[in-house]
Every structure is written in C-alpha cells, then in structure tokens.
Amino acid sequence: MATRVYIVDDSALMRQTLTHLLRGDAEFEVVGSAPNPLLAAPAIAKCRPDVLLLDIEMPGMDGLTFLRQQMEREPIPTVICSTLTTDGSRMALDALAAGAVAVVAKPRLGLKQFLEDSRRELCQTLRSAAGATARRAPRPTAAAATTATAVKAAAANPLASVPAMNQPVLIGSSTGGTQAVEAILMALPADAPGIAVVQHMPEKFTAMYAERLDRACAMQVREARDGDRLERGLVLIAPGGRHLQLCKAGGQYFAVVLDGPPVNRHKPSVDVLFRSAVDCAGKDALALILTGMGDDGARGMAALRERGARTLAQDEASCVVFGMPKEAIARGGVDAVLPLKEMAAAILAFDRR
C-alpha cells in the first residue's frame, strides 16, 4: 500500500514540485495539500494521512504552532521542510522537540533542481517517517532548566575534584535522535564522562541544537571544534556538514573536525566517529547507537565491539525508527539492547567499572 502524504506549504511552487516528485514514485500517494495550517487541519482530520510534509514559516499560523496542536489532537509522523535561515533553523529545532521526526532543509533559490537532486533522500525520509512512532513531546519544566544552571555553577568551582577522563562515550543517532540524546544528557550529572555525539542534522542546525542542550543539561554542551579536548562534563556535537573523529595524544582525547565526502549518505557520519575510536580508544570506549533510519554506525560499532569496546543499542519500543539499532544488532556489533530510559544509568555504570 502506498504511503499517503499531505503537504502543507505556503509556496504554490513548493506544493506543485513536491506533488509532482512524489507522484512519480509508486510508493507514495499525495492525498492533499494546503497553503496554510488553517485550511489543512480539517482536511487532515478527514483523510488521515500516513505522514505530513510541513513548512515552518507560513502566514496566519506557523507550522510549529500547528504541529503542537496536531500532536495534541492526533499524533501524525511529520517531516519538516525549512529554509536554512536563523529563524527557520530555530523553529525547525523547536518542531523536532515538539514531535516532528525529521527535517529536510530547502534552499531559498533553485528549489526545483534541489528537490529533483534530492529525490532519493526525500523519499527515504518520508518512507521512514511514515513507519515512525509519532509521540507527544513531554512538557518541559522550568525546574529542570533551573537545576541544570545551578549544577553548572557548582561544577565551575575550581576547587572541585574532577577525576581524569579516560573512557570516552560515543553516541550516534538520526531520526528521533534529537529528543533521545536530550533525554540521556538530562539524566547525567555535571561530571559525567566526556561524550562525542553524531546526530544527523543539516548544517546550521547543530550549533543551535548544542546551545539548546547546554541550557537544558548539567553537562557543558557545544558544537565540536577541531582540537577540542574531550573531558569530563563536556559533550561535543558534530557540526552539520562536517565529520567528527576522535584522536588520542598524551593520554587525552581530542576532536578532529574535517571535511570529506558523505559516508553512508551522511555528513556527519556515525561510522566516521565510531571507526576513529577503534584504534585510539578500543576497549576503553562505550558506544551507543540510538533511533534512526538506515545503517550508519552499524559497521563502526561492530569494529568497536571486536576491539573490546562496550556497545549498546536502543530498543525498538523506545525508538522512533528502529533502523540503525537493528542494523547494528544484525551485524553482531551490540553487547546489549536497552530502553532509552536506561541509557544514562548504563553510561554511569560503565564509568565506575
């Protein structure tokens, strides 16, 4: 049965181009489109599509407000289309936090050619989104942000005794991963072991994502820069459009941020990070593969496990998309499969060993 898609975008050209693109693939059926959420809401309630393709910046009601309302009414897997403006990127991140499963970045110019060139990626994203588990986002509490700020202030005490960090934690995630990574980090103390994260995300989104996490978590979180030292209490997020590797010098771990072709169609790639840790960390590393479509990270995780690293995969029930963990398990790269809520405790247990 074809995946039923509903398109909400204020650009007539965008709606027309997307409709033409998807109708050229027998796996998809465009069941309707609308220029704004006010016209879309009753149609969506009537036709009940498998997935929404939603613009963010629209007159009348923006896509973010509509998404939050739709998730309260009836959660539907939603893919966000957003231009790479500062406001568009920030709202797209808000949309991911509100329950959207993926973001497709669209340019301001050359839209038709861009969509034609990106047909395969867009179709794969929609296909995976249709099979994803749409969930209402948990309501954030002011207490959580206040606690994170207080913990950071206490951790800044130069007299505090912080043990050396010699066991790096690596996390790879994709669809649904922005929320999954946040859930893990929010459960960790300020002196948790250093963490390097690859989250599939377009360029210009990752810096804002890191800032968002930094405000919410007790650990320090920032976008990785070449030469950053991975140390206790620090989370480094791979920058969009670049690869992140680890290297070791003088008994310490450092970030290597580099250019290069996409790996497994992704840049940053989870496999690039995981493979870099095989030689420099080996048995001292802990690797987590979380929710996401495709197989990025599966080969690197298998190589890490062969070298003696501890490897964990998120279980299907707590994943938005069980693609990446499933592939890692199939390749024999996983020591244990855990629900998302147990990942933070597993990190701390590994650190105490």
GROMACS .gro file of C-alpha atoms in nm:
model
  353
    1MET     CA    1   0.000   0.000   0.000
    2ALA     CA    2   0.128   0.346  -0.091
    3THR     CA    3   0.239   0.590   0.179
    4ARG     CA    4  -0.023   0.865   0.197
    5VAL     CA    5   0.131   1.215   0.220
    6TYR     CA    6  -0.031   1.550   0.294
    7ILE     CA    7   0.166   1.868   0.210
    8VAL     CA    8   0.132   2.200   0.394
    9ASP     CA    9   0.337   2.484   0.244
   10ASP     CA   10   0.252   2.845   0.158
   11SER     CA   11   0.456   2.828  -0.163
   12ALA     CA   12   0.247   2.715  -0.459
   13LEU     CA   13   0.569   2.620  -0.642
   14MET     CA   14   0.681   2.406  -0.349
   15ARG     CA   15   0.346   2.226  -0.329
   16GLN     CA   16   0.342   2.169  -0.704
   17THR     CA   17   0.703   2.046  -0.717
   18LEU     CA   18   0.664   1.811  -0.420
   19THR     CA   19   0.340   1.671  -0.558
   20HIS     CA   20   0.499   1.607  -0.897
   21LEU     CA   21   0.804   1.448  -0.739
   22LEU     CA   22   0.608   1.214  -0.512
   23ARG     CA   23   0.351   1.116  -0.774
   24GLY     CA   24   0.641   0.992  -0.985
   25ASP     CA   25   0.704   0.723  -0.723
   26ALA     CA   26   0.451   0.441  -0.692
   27GLU     CA   27   0.527   0.412  -0.318
   28PHE     CA   28   0.361   0.747  -0.246
   29GLU     CA   29   0.015   0.894  -0.282
   30VAL     CA   30  -0.033   1.268  -0.228
   31VAL     CA   31  -0.376   1.282  -0.067
   32GLY     CA   32  -0.393   1.660  -0.050
   33SER     CA   33  -0.215   1.990   0.004
   34ALA     CA   34  -0.288   2.329   0.154
   35PRO     CA   35  -0.119   2.672   0.167
   36ASN     CA   36  -0.163   2.712   0.542
   37PRO     CA   37  -0.248   2.512   0.856
   38LEU     CA   38  -0.595   2.664   0.895
   39LEU     CA   39  -0.706   2.510   0.565
   40ALA     CA   40  -0.507   2.192   0.625
   41ALA     CA   41  -0.646   2.095   0.967
   42PRO     CA   42  -0.998   1.985   0.862
   43ALA     CA   43  -0.865   1.808   0.551
   44ILE     CA   44  -0.607   1.616   0.755
   45ALA     CA   45  -0.874   1.510   1.005
   46LYS     CA   46  -1.080   1.376   0.716
   47CYS     CA   47  -0.817   1.198   0.504
   48ARG     CA   48  -0.585   1.088   0.792
   49PRO     CA   49  -0.252   1.070   0.602
   50ASP     CA   50   0.039   0.847   0.699
   51VAL     CA   51   0.282   1.140   0.709
   52LEU     CA   52   0.273   1.521   0.695
   53LEU     CA   53   0.525   1.727   0.499
   54LEU     CA   54   0.511   2.061   0.676
   55ASP     CA   55   0.663   2.403   0.614
   56ILE     CA   56   0.757   2.608   0.919
   57GLU     CA   57   0.741   2.974   0.823
   58MET     CA   58   0.388   3.047   0.700
   59PRO     CA   59   0.147   3.341   0.739
   60GLY     CA   60  -0.159   3.313   0.960
   61MET     CA   61  -0.036   3.021   1.169
   62ASP     CA   62   0.323   2.895   1.162
   63GLY     CA   63   0.400   2.528   1.120
   64LEU     CA   64   0.532   2.492   1.473
   65THR     CA   65   0.208   2.607   1.635
   66PHE     CA   66   0.011   2.380   1.404
   67LEU     CA   67   0.238   2.083   1.479
   68ARG     CA   68   0.188   2.125   1.853
   69GLN     CA   69  -0.188   2.140   1.808
   70GLN     CA   70  -0.188   1.840   1.575
   71MET     CA   71   0.019   1.633   1.819
   72GLU     CA   72  -0.236   1.708   2.090
   73ARG     CA   73  -0.527   1.615   1.863
   74GLU     CA   74  -0.379   1.309   1.693
   75PRO     CA   75  -0.003   1.250   1.657
   76ILE     CA   76   0.096   1.202   1.293
   77PRO     CA   77   0.456   1.141   1.179
   78THR     CA   78   0.572   1.477   1.046
   79VAL     CA   79   0.867   1.581   0.829
   80ILE     CA   80   0.962   1.949   0.846
   81CYS     CA   81   1.068   2.148   0.538
   82SER     CA   82   1.264   2.455   0.642
   83THR     CA   83   1.490   2.709   0.478
   84LEU     CA   84   1.834   2.750   0.634
   85THR     CA   85   1.763   3.089   0.788
   86THR     CA   86   1.835   3.156   1.154
   87ASP     CA   87   1.465   3.178   1.238
   88GLY     CA   88   1.380   2.877   1.021
   89SER     CA   89   1.652   2.665   1.182
   90ARG     CA   90   1.545   2.760   1.534
   91MET     CA   91   1.180   2.681   1.461
   92ALA     CA   92   1.275   2.352   1.297
   93LEU     CA   93   1.458   2.251   1.614
   94ASP     CA   94   1.154   2.352   1.816
   95ALA     CA   95   0.948   2.133   1.583
   96LEU     CA   96   1.175   1.833   1.645
   97ALA     CA   97   1.133   1.892   2.018
   98ALA     CA   98   0.756   1.910   1.964
   99GLY     CA   99   0.746   1.568   1.799
  100ALA     CA  100   0.849   1.604   1.432
  101VAL     CA  101   1.058   1.307   1.323
  102ALA     CA  102   1.288   1.467   1.065
  103VAL     CA  103   1.393   1.791   0.896
  104VAL     CA  104   1.453   1.840   0.524
  105ALA     CA  105   1.646   2.161   0.458
  106LYS     CA  106   1.535   2.354   0.150
  107PRO     CA  107   1.721   2.644  -0.013
  108ARG     CA  108   1.573   2.982  -0.093
  109LEU     CA  109   1.676   2.955  -0.458
  110GLY     CA  110   1.697   2.668  -0.703
  111LEU     CA  111   1.419   2.482  -0.524
  112LYS     CA  112   1.301   2.271  -0.814
  113GLN     CA  113   1.651   2.150  -0.905
  114PHE     CA  114   1.730   2.087  -0.538
  115LEU     CA  115   1.424   1.866  -0.494
  116GLU     CA  116   1.497   1.674  -0.813
  117ASP     CA  117   1.856   1.615  -0.699
  118SER     CA  118   1.737   1.515  -0.351
  119ARG     CA  119   1.452   1.289  -0.462
  120ARG     CA  120   1.605   0.974  -0.316
  121GLU     CA  121   1.682   1.129   0.023
  122LEU     CA  122   1.340   1.294   0.048
  123CYS     CA  123   1.156   0.974  -0.042
  124GLN     CA  124   1.361   0.773   0.206
  125THR     CA  125   1.289   1.028   0.478
  126LEU     CA  126   0.915   1.020   0.409
  127ARG     CA  127   0.913   0.640   0.390
  128SER     CA  128   1.085   0.608   0.726
  129ALA     CA  129   0.873   0.882   0.881
  130ALA     CA  130   0.555   0.701   0.779
  131GLY     CA  131   0.676   0.396   0.969
  132ALA     CA  132   0.789   0.600   1.268
  133THR     CA  133   0.616   0.621   1.602
  134ALA     CA  134   0.476   0.972   1.646
  135ARG     CA  135   0.478   1.077   2.010
  136ARG     CA  136   0.359   1.380   2.200
  137ALA     CA  137   0.663   1.565   2.330
  138PRO     CA  138   0.700   1.574   2.709
  139ARG     CA  139   0.626   1.915   2.857
  140PRO     CA  140   0.948   2.087   2.970
  141THR     CA  141   0.962   2.214   3.324
  142ALA     CA  142   1.122   2.535   3.447
  143ALA     CA  143   1.266   2.337   3.739
  144ALA     CA  144   1.478   2.125   3.505
  145ALA     CA  145   1.642   2.429   3.343
  146THR     CA  146   1.696   2.593   3.682
  147THR     CA  147   1.858   2.278   3.820
  148ALA     CA  148   2.090   2.250   3.518
  149THR     CA  149   2.203   2.610   3.564
  150ALA     CA  150   2.265   2.559   3.936
  151VAL     CA  151   2.461   2.238   3.880
  152LYS     CA  152   2.681   2.408   3.621
  153ALA     CA  153   2.754   2.692   3.859
  154ALA     CA  154   2.857   2.445   4.128
  155ALA     CA  155   3.068   2.249   3.880
  156ALA     CA  156   3.256   2.567   3.789
  157ASN     CA  157   3.417   2.564   4.138
  158PRO     CA  158   3.792   2.542   4.062
  159LEU     CA  159   3.850   2.357   4.390
  160ALA     CA  160   3.620   2.074   4.291
  161SER     CA  161   3.799   1.743   4.245
  162VAL     CA  162   3.729   1.605   3.897
  163PRO     CA  163   3.869   1.258   3.817
  164ALA     CA  164   4.059   1.210   3.493
  165MET     CA  165   3.855   1.104   3.190
  166ASN     CA  166   3.995   0.805   3.005
  167GLN     CA  167   3.679   0.630   2.888
  168PRO     CA  168   3.508   0.824   2.607
  169VAL     CA  169   3.140   0.780   2.532
  170LEU     CA  170   3.026   0.789   2.168
  171ILE     CA  171   2.664   0.837   2.059
  172GLY     CA  172   2.519   0.805   1.710
  173SER     CA  173   2.159   0.888   1.620
  174SER     CA  174   1.933   1.006   1.342
  175THR     CA  175   1.553   1.024   1.310
  176GLY     CA  176   1.410   1.088   1.655
  177GLY     CA  177   1.759   1.128   1.795
  178THR     CA  178   1.740   1.493   1.894
  179GLN     CA  179   1.493   1.405   2.169
  180ALA     CA  180   1.667   1.077   2.257
  181VAL     CA  181   2.007   1.243   2.305
  182GLU     CA  182   1.849   1.517   2.513
  183ALA     CA  183   1.677   1.260   2.736
  184ILE     CA  184   2.009   1.085   2.804
  185LEU     CA  185   2.206   1.402   2.869
  186MET     CA  186   1.945   1.546   3.103
  187ALA     CA  187   1.978   1.237   3.322
  188LEU     CA  188   2.357   1.270   3.357
  189PRO     CA  189   2.545   1.466   3.627
  190ALA     CA  190   2.780   1.754   3.553
  191ASP     CA  191   3.091   1.536   3.597
  192ALA     CA  192   2.982   1.252   3.367
  193PRO     CA  193   3.244   1.122   3.123
  194GLY     CA  194   3.305   1.319   2.805
  195ILE     CA  195   3.065   1.240   2.519
  196ALA     CA  196   3.102   1.282   2.143
  197VAL     CA  197   2.771   1.287   1.952
  198VAL     CA  198   2.690   1.248   1.585
  199GLN     CA  199   2.328   1.341   1.519
  200HIS     CA  200   2.223   1.352   1.155
  201MET     CA  201   2.123   1.714   1.112
  202PRO     CA  202   2.162   1.977   0.840
  203GLU     CA  203   2.435   2.240   0.853
  204LYS     CA  204   2.348   2.545   1.066
  205PHE     CA  205   2.115   2.340   1.287
  206THR     CA  206   2.380   2.178   1.504
  207ALA     CA  207   2.511   2.493   1.674
  208MET     CA  208   2.158   2.586   1.783
  209TYR     CA  209   2.093   2.229   1.890
  210ALA     CA  210   2.407   2.232   2.106
  211GLU     CA  211   2.302   2.562   2.262
  212ARG     CA  212   1.959   2.419   2.341
  213LEU     CA  213   2.112   2.114   2.508
  214ASP     CA  214   2.358   2.329   2.701
  215ARG     CA  215   2.071   2.525   2.854
  216ALA     CA  216   1.883   2.207   2.949
  217CYS     CA  217   2.162   1.981   3.079
  218ALA     CA  218   2.401   1.980   3.373
  219MET     CA  219   2.692   1.893   3.142
  220GLN     CA  220   2.851   2.154   2.919
  221VAL     CA  221   2.738   2.106   2.558
  222ARG     CA  222   2.881   2.273   2.249
  223GLU     CA  223   2.936   2.218   1.879
  224ALA     CA  224   3.271   2.045   1.830
  225ARG     CA  225   3.569   2.245   1.709
  226ASP     CA  226   3.884   2.095   1.568
  227GLY     CA  227   4.128   2.035   1.853
  228ASP     CA  228   3.870   2.042   2.134
  229ARG     CA  229   3.976   1.822   2.426
  230LEU     CA  230   3.708   1.571   2.525
  231GLU     CA  231   3.695   1.589   2.902
  232ARG     CA  232   3.463   1.513   3.189
  233GLY     CA  233   3.148   1.716   3.196
  234LEU     CA  234   3.171   1.805   2.825
  235VAL     CA  235   2.953   1.696   2.532
  236LEU     CA  236   3.073   1.769   2.178
  237ILE     CA  237   2.815   1.771   1.898
  238ALA     CA  238   2.943   1.701   1.546
  239PRO     CA  239   2.885   2.009   1.328
  240GLY     CA  240   2.643   1.969   1.038
  241GLY     CA  241   2.819   1.931   0.704
  242ARG     CA  242   3.143   1.809   0.866
  243HIS     CA  243   3.272   1.479   1.003
  244LEU     CA  244   3.382   1.427   1.363
  245GLN     CA  245   3.661   1.192   1.468
  246LEU     CA  246   3.849   1.124   1.791
  247CYS     CA  247   4.224   1.104   1.831
  248LYS     CA  248   4.443   1.046   2.136
  249ALA     CA  249   4.758   1.232   2.235
  250GLY     CA  250   4.937   1.245   2.567
  251GLY     CA  251   4.675   1.022   2.725
  252GLN     CA  252   4.392   1.261   2.633
  253TYR     CA  253   4.122   1.254   2.367
  254PHE     CA  254   4.076   1.533   2.114
  255ALA     CA  255   3.816   1.615   1.850
  256VAL     CA  256   3.914   1.617   1.484
  257VAL     CA  257   3.664   1.807   1.269
  258LEU     CA  258   3.720   1.754   0.899
  259ASP     CA  259   3.565   1.779   0.556
  260GLY     CA  260   3.520   1.493   0.315
  261PRO     CA  261   3.252   1.314   0.116
  262PRO     CA  262   2.935   1.186   0.284
  263VAL     CA  263   2.965   0.838   0.432
  264ASN     CA  264   2.652   0.621   0.417
  265ARG     CA  265   2.494   0.932   0.258
  266HIS     CA  266   2.557   1.132   0.577
  267LYS     CA  267   2.787   1.413   0.682
  268PRO     CA  268   2.848   1.395   0.972
  269SER     CA  269   2.851   1.016   0.975
  270VAL     CA  270   2.826   0.793   1.281
  271ASP     CA  271   3.058   0.538   1.118
  272VAL     CA  272   3.331   0.801   1.081
  273LEU     CA  273   3.320   0.875   1.456
  274PHE     CA  274   3.295   0.511   1.563
  275ARG     CA  275   3.576   0.392   1.334
  276SER     CA  276   3.809   0.666   1.455
  277ALA     CA  277   3.772   0.536   1.811
  278VAL     CA  278   3.860   0.177   1.721
  279ASP     CA  279   4.235   0.238   1.739
  280CYS     CA  280   4.259   0.536   1.973
  281ALA     CA  281   4.012   0.412   2.239
  282GLY     CA  282   3.931   0.047   2.171
  283LYS     CA  283   3.822  -0.134   2.487
  284ASP     CA  284   3.808   0.193   2.680
  285ALA     CA  285   3.517   0.326   2.471
  286LEU     CA  286   3.143   0.300   2.522
  287ALA     CA  287   2.933   0.338   2.206
  288LEU     CA  288   2.556   0.392   2.190
  289ILE     CA  289   2.351   0.367   1.873
  290LEU     CA  290   2.009   0.525   1.901
  291THR     CA  291   1.693   0.571   1.699
  292GLY     CA  292   1.739   0.642   1.329
  293MET     CA  293   1.681   0.517   0.977
  294GLY     CA  294   1.940   0.344   0.764
  295ASP     CA  295   2.257   0.165   0.870
  296ASP     CA  296   2.503   0.443   0.952
  297GLY     CA  297   2.713   0.338   1.251
  298ALA     CA  298   2.650  -0.036   1.221
  299ARG     CA  299   2.991  -0.122   1.072
  300GLY     CA  300   3.179   0.108   1.305
  301MET     CA  301   3.002  -0.035   1.608
  302ALA     CA  302   3.087  -0.389   1.503
  303ALA     CA  303   3.452  -0.288   1.467
  304LEU     CA  304   3.447  -0.128   1.813
  305ARG     CA  305   3.298  -0.438   1.971
  306GLU     CA  306   3.564  -0.653   1.805
  307ARG     CA  307   3.825  -0.432   1.970
  308GLY     CA  308   3.664  -0.483   2.312
  309ALA     CA  309   3.453  -0.167   2.344
  310ARG     CA  310   3.120  -0.179   2.525
  311THR     CA  311   2.835  -0.132   2.275
  312LEU     CA  312   2.468  -0.060   2.341
  313ALA     CA  313   2.165  -0.022   2.115
  314GLN     CA  314   1.832   0.146   2.188
  315ASP     CA  315   1.542  -0.099   2.193
  316GLU     CA  316   1.268  -0.096   1.930
  317ALA     CA  317   0.990   0.003   2.170
  318SER     CA  318   1.153   0.334   2.261
  319CYS     CA  319   1.284   0.416   1.910
  320VAL     CA  320   1.107   0.648   1.669
  321VAL     CA  321   1.271   0.446   1.388
  322PHE     CA  322   1.447   0.116   1.468
  323GLY     CA  323   1.668   0.119   1.158
  324MET     CA  324   2.019   0.199   1.285
  325PRO     CA  325   1.999  -0.013   1.603
  326LYS     CA  326   1.850  -0.302   1.407
  327GLU     CA  327   2.135  -0.296   1.154
  328ALA     CA  328   2.399  -0.278   1.429
  329ILE     CA  329   2.241  -0.578   1.603
  330ALA     CA  330   2.225  -0.772   1.275
  331ARG     CA  331   2.598  -0.716   1.220
  332GLY     CA  332   2.681  -0.853   1.563
  333GLY     CA  333   2.801  -0.518   1.691
  334VAL     CA  334   2.584  -0.488   2.004
  335ASP     CA  335   2.652  -0.616   2.355
  336ALA     CA  336   2.312  -0.521   2.496
  337VAL     CA  337   1.981  -0.369   2.388
  338LEU     CA  338   1.830  -0.123   2.635
  339PRO     CA  339   1.531   0.109   2.656
  340LEU     CA  340   1.618   0.476   2.624
  341LYS     CA  341   1.541   0.544   2.991
  342GLU     CA  342   1.822   0.306   3.099
  343MET     CA  343   2.098   0.452   2.880
  344ALA     CA  344   2.216   0.721   3.124
  345ALA     CA  345   2.250   0.464   3.405
  346ALA     CA  346   2.448   0.239   3.170
  347ILE     CA  347   2.689   0.526   3.096
  348LEU     CA  348   2.746   0.587   3.467
  349ALA     CA  349   2.789   0.215   3.537
  350PHE     CA  350   3.050   0.194   3.261
  351ASP     CA  351   3.230   0.494   3.408
  352ARG     CA  352   3.250   0.328   3.751
  353ARG     CA  353   3.389  -0.003   3.629
   0.00000   0.00000   0.00000
